[in-house]
mmCIF file of C-alpha atoms in Angstrom:
data_model
loop_
_atom_site.group_PDB
_atom_site.id
_atom_site.type_symbol
_atom_site.label_atom_id
_atom_site.label_comp_id
_atom_site.label_asym_id
_atom_site.label_seq_id
_atom_site.Cartn_x
_atom_site.Cartn_y
_atom_site.Cartn_z
ATOM 1 C CA ASP A 1 -21.842 28.182 57.812
ATOM 2 C CA THR A 2 -18.253 27.370 56.819
ATOM 3 C CA GLU A 3 -18.861 23.993 55.258
ATOM 4 C CA VAL A 4 -18.727 22.457 51.854
ATOM 5 C CA THR A 5 -21.267 19.645 51.711
ATOM 6 C CA GLN A 6 -20.887 16.780 49.283
ATOM 7 C CA THR A 7 -23.461 14.128 48.526
ATOM 8 C CA PRO A 8 -23.494 11.214 48.369
ATOM 9 C CA LYS A 9 -20.604 10.159 50.607
ATOM 10 C CA HIS A 10 -20.300 6.824 48.836
ATOM 11 C CA LEU A 11 -21.402 5.772 45.371
ATOM 12 C CA VAL A 12 -21.146 2.465 43.544
ATOM 13 C CA MET A 13 -22.035 2.457 39.882
ATOM 14 C CA GLY A 14 -21.782 0.232 36.844
ATOM 15 C CA MET A 15 -20.019 1.298 33.689
ATOM 16 C CA THR A 16 -23.326 1.921 31.904
ATOM 17 C CA ASN A 17 -24.904 3.990 34.666
ATOM 18 C CA LYS A 18 -25.462 7.716 34.800
ATOM 19 C CA LYS A 19 -25.027 9.364 38.175
ATOM 20 C CA SER A 20 -24.314 12.801 39.581
ATOM 21 C CA LEU A 21 -22.225 14.125 42.441
ATOM 22 C CA LYS A 22 -23.420 17.213 44.240
ATOM 23 C CA CYS A 23 -21.510 19.920 46.087
ATOM 24 C CA GLU A 24 -23.015 22.845 47.979
ATOM 25 C CA GLN A 25 -21.621 25.808 49.899
ATOM 26 C CA HIS A 26 -23.233 28.852 51.462
ATOM 27 C CA MET A 27 -20.163 30.934 52.211
ATOM 28 C CA GLY A 28 -20.666 33.252 49.250
ATOM 29 C CA HIS A 29 -17.663 31.807 47.460
ATOM 30 C CA ARG A 30 -17.613 32.405 43.711
ATOM 31 C CA ALA A 31 -14.986 29.820 42.791
ATOM 32 C CA MET A 32 -15.682 26.113 42.999
ATOM 33 C CA TYR A 33 -13.461 23.165 42.178
ATOM 34 C CA TRP A 34 -13.577 19.450 41.465
ATOM 35 C CA TYR A 35 -10.573 17.339 42.408
ATOM 36 C CA LYS A 36 -9.998 13.613 41.933
ATOM 37 C CA GLN A 37 -7.890 11.749 44.494
ATOM 38 C CA LYS A 38 -6.598 8.200 44.335
ATOM 39 C CA ALA A 39 -5.611 6.440 47.557
ATOM 40 C CA LYS A 40 -2.383 7.797 49.081
ATOM 41 C CA LYS A 41 -1.964 10.258 46.196
ATOM 42 C CA PRO A 42 -2.434 14.024 46.034
ATOM 43 C CA PRO A 43 -5.653 15.540 44.721
ATOM 44 C CA GLU A 44 -5.629 16.214 40.992
ATOM 45 C CA LEU A 45 -7.526 19.214 39.705
ATOM 46 C CA MET A 46 -10.299 18.441 37.237
ATOM 47 C CA PHE A 47 -12.362 21.614 36.843
ATOM 48 C CA VAL A 48 -12.549 25.167 38.160
ATOM 49 C CA TYR A 49 -15.608 27.381 37.982
ATOM 50 C CA SER A 50 -15.203 31.090 38.569
ATOM 51 C CA TYR A 51 -18.352 33.220 38.799
ATOM 52 C CA GLU A 52 -20.345 30.244 37.538
ATOM 53 C CA LYS A 53 -18.272 29.957 34.368
ATOM 54 C CA LEU A 54 -15.895 27.130 33.604
ATOM 55 C CA SER A 55 -12.399 28.634 33.788
ATOM 56 C CA ILE A 56 -10.157 25.564 33.937
ATOM 57 C CA ASN A 57 -10.706 22.109 32.458
ATOM 58 C CA GLU A 58 -7.665 19.909 32.972
ATOM 59 C CA SER A 59 -8.302 17.851 29.845
ATOM 60 C CA VAL A 60 -10.780 15.673 31.674
ATOM 61 C CA PRO A 61 -12.527 12.957 29.605
ATOM 62 C CA SER A 62 -16.011 13.872 28.413
ATOM 63 C CA ARG A 63 -17.563 11.114 30.530
ATOM 64 C CA PHE A 64 -17.202 13.672 33.333
ATOM 65 C CA SER A 65 -19.463 16.671 32.821
ATOM 66 C CA PRO A 66 -19.425 19.527 35.323
ATOM 67 C CA GLU A 67 -22.254 21.935 35.899
ATOM 68 C CA CYS A 68 -22.551 25.047 38.039
ATOM 69 C CA PRO A 69 -26.244 25.998 38.071
ATOM 70 C CA ASN A 70 -25.755 28.790 40.610
ATOM 71 C CA SER A 71 -23.120 30.266 42.873
ATOM 72 C CA SER A 72 -23.814 27.797 45.687
ATOM 73 C CA LEU A 73 -24.068 24.568 43.787
ATOM 74 C CA LEU A 74 -21.667 22.456 41.757
ATOM 75 C CA ASN A 75 -22.518 19.148 40.120
ATOM 76 C CA LEU A 76 -20.424 16.506 38.429
ATOM 77 C CA HIS A 77 -22.374 14.315 36.029
ATOM 78 C CA LEU A 78 -20.946 10.875 35.407
ATOM 79 C CA HIS A 79 -21.659 8.650 32.411
ATOM 80 C CA ALA A 80 -20.046 5.505 31.052
ATOM 81 C CA LEU A 81 -17.234 5.551 33.586
ATOM 82 C CA GLN A 82 -14.343 3.114 33.654
ATOM 83 C CA PRO A 83 -13.091 1.135 36.662
ATOM 84 C CA GLU A 84 -9.986 3.351 36.742
ATOM 85 C CA ASP A 85 -12.272 6.302 37.521
ATOM 86 C CA SER A 86 -12.820 4.833 40.984
ATOM 87 C CA ALA A 87 -11.483 7.441 43.408
ATOM 88 C CA LEU A 88 -12.365 10.029 46.017
ATOM 89 C CA TYR A 89 -13.911 13.097 44.390
ATOM 90 C CA LEU A 90 -13.370 16.270 46.349
ATOM 91 C CA CYS A 91 -15.177 19.546 45.929
ATOM 92 C CA ALA A 92 -13.737 22.827 47.162
ATOM 93 C CA SER A 93 -14.669 26.487 47.162
ATOM 94 C CA SER A 94 -12.949 29.836 47.651
ATOM 95 C CA GLN A 95 -13.092 33.457 46.684
ATOM 96 C CA PRO A 96 -11.607 33.649 43.181
ATOM 97 C CA ASP A 97 -9.799 36.945 43.653
ATOM 98 C CA ARG A 98 -8.179 36.130 46.967
ATOM 99 C CA VAL A 99 -5.332 33.804 46.126
ATOM 100 C CA LEU A 100 -4.042 33.562 49.673
ATOM 101 C CA GLU A 101 -7.431 32.647 50.993
ATOM 102 C CA LYS A 102 -7.727 28.979 51.705
ATOM 103 C CA LEU A 103 -9.781 26.524 49.771
ATOM 104 C CA PHE A 104 -12.581 24.982 51.812
ATOM 105 C CA PHE A 105 -12.846 21.307 50.995
ATOM 106 C CA GLY A 106 -15.729 18.924 51.404
ATOM 107 C CA SER A 107 -15.245 15.405 52.774
ATOM 108 C CA GLY A 108 -15.588 13.919 49.318
ATOM 109 C CA THR A 109 -17.576 11.258 47.527
ATOM 110 C CA GLN A 110 -15.918 7.839 47.406
ATOM 111 C CA LEU A 111 -16.781 6.469 43.983
ATOM 112 C CA SER A 112 -16.475 2.822 42.971
ATOM 113 C CA VAL A 113 -17.031 1.862 39.342
ATOM 114 C CA LEU A 114 -17.719 -1.831 38.776
ATOM 115 C CA ALA B 1 5.224 24.025 34.456
ATOM 116 C CA GLN B 2 5.307 24.272 38.195
ATOM 117 C CA THR B 3 6.056 21.162 40.230
ATOM 118 C CA VAL B 4 6.030 20.403 43.945
ATOM 119 C CA THR B 5 8.173 17.661 45.482
ATOM 120 C CA GLN B 6 7.864 16.070 48.895
ATOM 121 C CA SER B 7 10.736 13.641 49.289
ATOM 122 C CA GLN B 8 9.551 11.973 52.507
ATOM 123 C CA PRO B 9 6.680 9.535 51.867
ATOM 124 C CA GLU B 10 6.435 8.722 55.579
ATOM 125 C CA MET B 11 7.632 10.299 58.799
ATOM 126 C CA SER B 12 7.126 9.464 62.437
ATOM 127 C CA VAL B 13 7.494 11.527 65.586
ATOM 128 C CA GLN B 14 7.117 10.913 69.276
ATOM 129 C CA GLU B 15 4.300 12.748 70.975
ATOM 130 C CA ALA B 16 5.458 16.165 72.296
ATOM 131 C CA GLU B 17 8.523 16.141 70.031
ATOM 132 C CA THR B 18 9.234 18.277 66.964
ATOM 133 C CA VAL B 19 9.200 17.119 63.364
ATOM 134 C CA THR B 20 10.003 18.828 60.069
ATOM 135 C CA LEU B 21 8.401 17.920 56.763
ATOM 136 C CA SER B 22 10.252 18.874 53.590
ATOM 137 C CA CYS B 23 8.909 20.454 50.424
ATOM 138 C CA THR B 24 10.636 21.861 47.372
ATOM 139 C CA TYR B 25 9.053 23.384 44.314
ATOM 140 C CA ASP B 26 10.014 24.532 40.884
ATOM 141 C CA THR B 27 8.676 27.685 39.240
ATOM 142 C CA SER B 28 9.863 30.505 37.035
ATOM 143 C CA GLU B 29 7.454 32.961 38.645
ATOM 144 C CA SER B 30 8.475 35.440 41.320
ATOM 145 C CA ASP B 31 5.023 35.886 42.816
ATOM 146 C CA TYR B 32 3.120 32.885 44.130
ATOM 147 C CA TYR B 33 1.624 31.349 47.239
ATOM 148 C CA LEU B 34 2.513 28.256 49.208
ATOM 149 C CA PHE B 35 0.362 26.171 51.507
ATOM 150 C CA TRP B 36 0.472 23.142 53.746
ATOM 151 C CA TYR B 37 -2.729 21.125 53.899
ATOM 152 C CA LYS B 38 -3.467 18.251 56.244
ATOM 153 C CA GLN B 39 -5.692 15.295 55.349
ATOM 154 C CA PRO B 40 -6.647 13.141 58.349
ATOM 155 C CA PRO B 41 -8.449 9.797 57.979
ATOM 156 C CA SER B 42 -11.733 11.734 57.706
ATOM 157 C CA ARG B 43 -10.402 12.696 54.233
ATOM 158 C CA GLN B 44 -11.246 16.378 54.580
ATOM 159 C CA MET B 45 -8.398 18.625 53.494
ATOM 160 C CA ILE B 46 -7.621 21.216 56.157
ATOM 161 C CA LEU B 47 -5.383 24.237 55.702
ATOM 162 C CA VAL B 48 -2.491 24.228 58.161
ATOM 163 C CA ILE B 49 -0.495 27.293 57.136
ATOM 164 C CA ARG B 50 0.084 29.606 54.161
ATOM 165 C CA GLN B 51 2.891 31.833 52.916
ATOM 166 C CA GLU B 52 3.108 34.608 50.353
ATOM 167 C CA ALA B 53 6.283 34.382 48.297
ATOM 168 C CA TYR B 54 6.983 38.109 48.477
ATOM 169 C CA LYS B 55 7.039 38.024 52.274
ATOM 170 C CA GLN B 56 10.400 37.101 53.726
ATOM 171 C CA GLN B 57 9.030 36.496 57.195
ATOM 172 C CA ASN B 58 8.194 32.885 57.864
ATOM 173 C CA ALA B 59 4.536 32.175 58.654
ATOM 174 C CA THR B 60 3.559 30.681 61.991
ATOM 175 C CA GLU B 61 0.277 29.288 63.279
ATOM 176 C CA ASN B 62 0.479 28.163 66.899
ATOM 177 C CA ARG B 63 2.554 24.941 66.885
ATOM 178 C CA PHE B 64 3.080 25.064 63.119
ATOM 179 C CA SER B 65 5.743 27.131 61.406
ATOM 180 C CA VAL B 66 7.457 27.154 58.056
ATOM 181 C CA ASN B 67 11.009 27.695 56.891
ATOM 182 C CA PHE B 68 10.605 29.480 53.565
ATOM 183 C CA GLN B 69 13.781 29.745 51.507
ATOM 184 C CA LYS B 70 12.777 31.456 48.261
ATOM 185 C CA ALA B 71 16.145 31.229 46.530
ATOM 186 C CA ALA B 72 16.373 27.535 47.296
ATOM 187 C CA LYS B 73 12.668 27.044 46.460
ATOM 188 C CA SER B 74 12.153 25.254 49.739
ATOM 189 C CA PHE B 75 9.119 25.384 52.033
ATOM 190 C CA SER B 76 9.398 23.054 55.016
ATOM 191 C CA LEU B 77 6.828 22.624 57.772
ATOM 192 C CA LYS B 78 7.833 22.333 61.417
ATOM 193 C CA ILE B 79 5.385 20.876 63.898
ATOM 194 C CA SER B 80 6.299 21.521 67.523
ATOM 195 C CA ASP B 81 4.930 19.670 70.543
ATOM 196 C CA SER B 82 3.397 17.008 68.274
ATOM 197 C CA GLN B 83 0.002 15.694 69.279
ATOM 198 C CA LEU B 84 -1.802 12.472 68.389
ATOM 199 C CA GLY B 85 -4.288 14.528 66.408
ATOM 200 C CA ASP B 86 -1.511 15.686 64.106
ATOM 201 C CA ALA B 87 -1.341 12.224 62.540
ATOM 202 C CA ALA B 88 -2.413 12.687 58.937
ATOM 203 C CA MET B 89 -1.167 12.994 55.395
ATOM 204 C CA TYR B 90 0.400 16.403 54.796
ATOM 205 C CA PHE B 91 0.443 18.018 51.377
ATOM 206 C CA CYS B 92 2.564 20.936 50.309
ATOM 207 C CA ALA B 93 0.836 23.033 47.647
ATOM 208 C CA TYR B 94 1.706 25.839 45.243
ATOM 209 C CA ARG B 95 -0.703 28.393 43.830
ATOM 210 C CA PRO B 96 0.190 30.787 40.989
ATOM 211 C CA SER B 97 -0.206 34.534 41.349
ATOM 212 C CA PRO B 98 -3.481 36.306 40.457
ATOM 213 C CA GLY B 99 -1.976 37.489 37.182
ATOM 214 C CA SER B 100 -1.458 33.933 36.009
ATOM 215 C CA SER B 101 -4.013 32.147 33.844
ATOM 216 C CA ASN B 102 -3.658 29.221 36.225
ATOM 217 C CA THR B 103 -4.402 31.180 39.355
ATOM 218 C CA GLY B 104 -7.292 28.894 40.251
ATOM 219 C CA LYS B 105 -4.991 25.915 40.251
ATOM 220 C CA LEU B 106 -3.537 24.446 43.429
ATOM 221 C CA ILE B 107 -0.594 22.167 42.653
ATOM 222 C CA PHE B 108 0.038 19.516 45.291
ATOM 223 C CA GLY B 109 3.116 17.537 46.202
ATOM 224 C CA GLN B 110 2.909 13.759 46.631
ATOM 225 C CA GLY B 111 2.266 14.001 50.347
ATOM 226 C CA THR B 112 3.957 12.863 53.546
ATOM 227 C CA THR B 113 2.188 10.521 55.933
ATOM 228 C CA LEU B 114 2.930 11.551 59.497
ATOM 229 C CA GLN B 115 2.645 9.022 62.316
ATOM 230 C CA VAL B 116 2.603 10.285 65.891
ATOM 231 C CA LYS B 117 3.681 7.745 68.496
ATOM 232 C CA PRO B 118 2.311 7.987 72.050
#
């Protein structure tokens, strides 16, 4: 299994809603990432988990709350989002000690905030 | 801070022809890693090719090759015998060395949209 699975594929939420994005991999990777991507722009790193511990937080607003409950699962909890948070949210995984090893990306969750 | 620049927002190539996508980067480090990722309309980022900065030999992967010029901080991607399936957005990316506190960080350029004409 060489896939990173993200659910849901599409999500529409209001600014007062609470929702969660889910990412799962079964490749034994111990680093997992959340990226945010606007249309026709590069992905922007949000969070990195290494061995289930948060290692990088790119000054992301607190309305985004990551969680890594185990080595296979990564969640992104969303609360009180703004319309400008509408974007494609990509999850990725890799082995943390192998820098040259590629990141495996999921197909993303397209989020629309109304 | 490291930066990655792709100066060509859009490129087009005729099927079966060769095209080169440009990428330059800025870093004060001597050890780092460079990548080209492809993002087709399916939105999934796919690794095309990777290069270790300490290796002088240019990486190749089938029809894809790079021209890595470390002194010039340039990392261009050449696609030979272009195919319709190569149409996608291509991102150049930089990753710091394992000794860096930012080693988990992949820094992307702005991307180049490649159109392949039949």
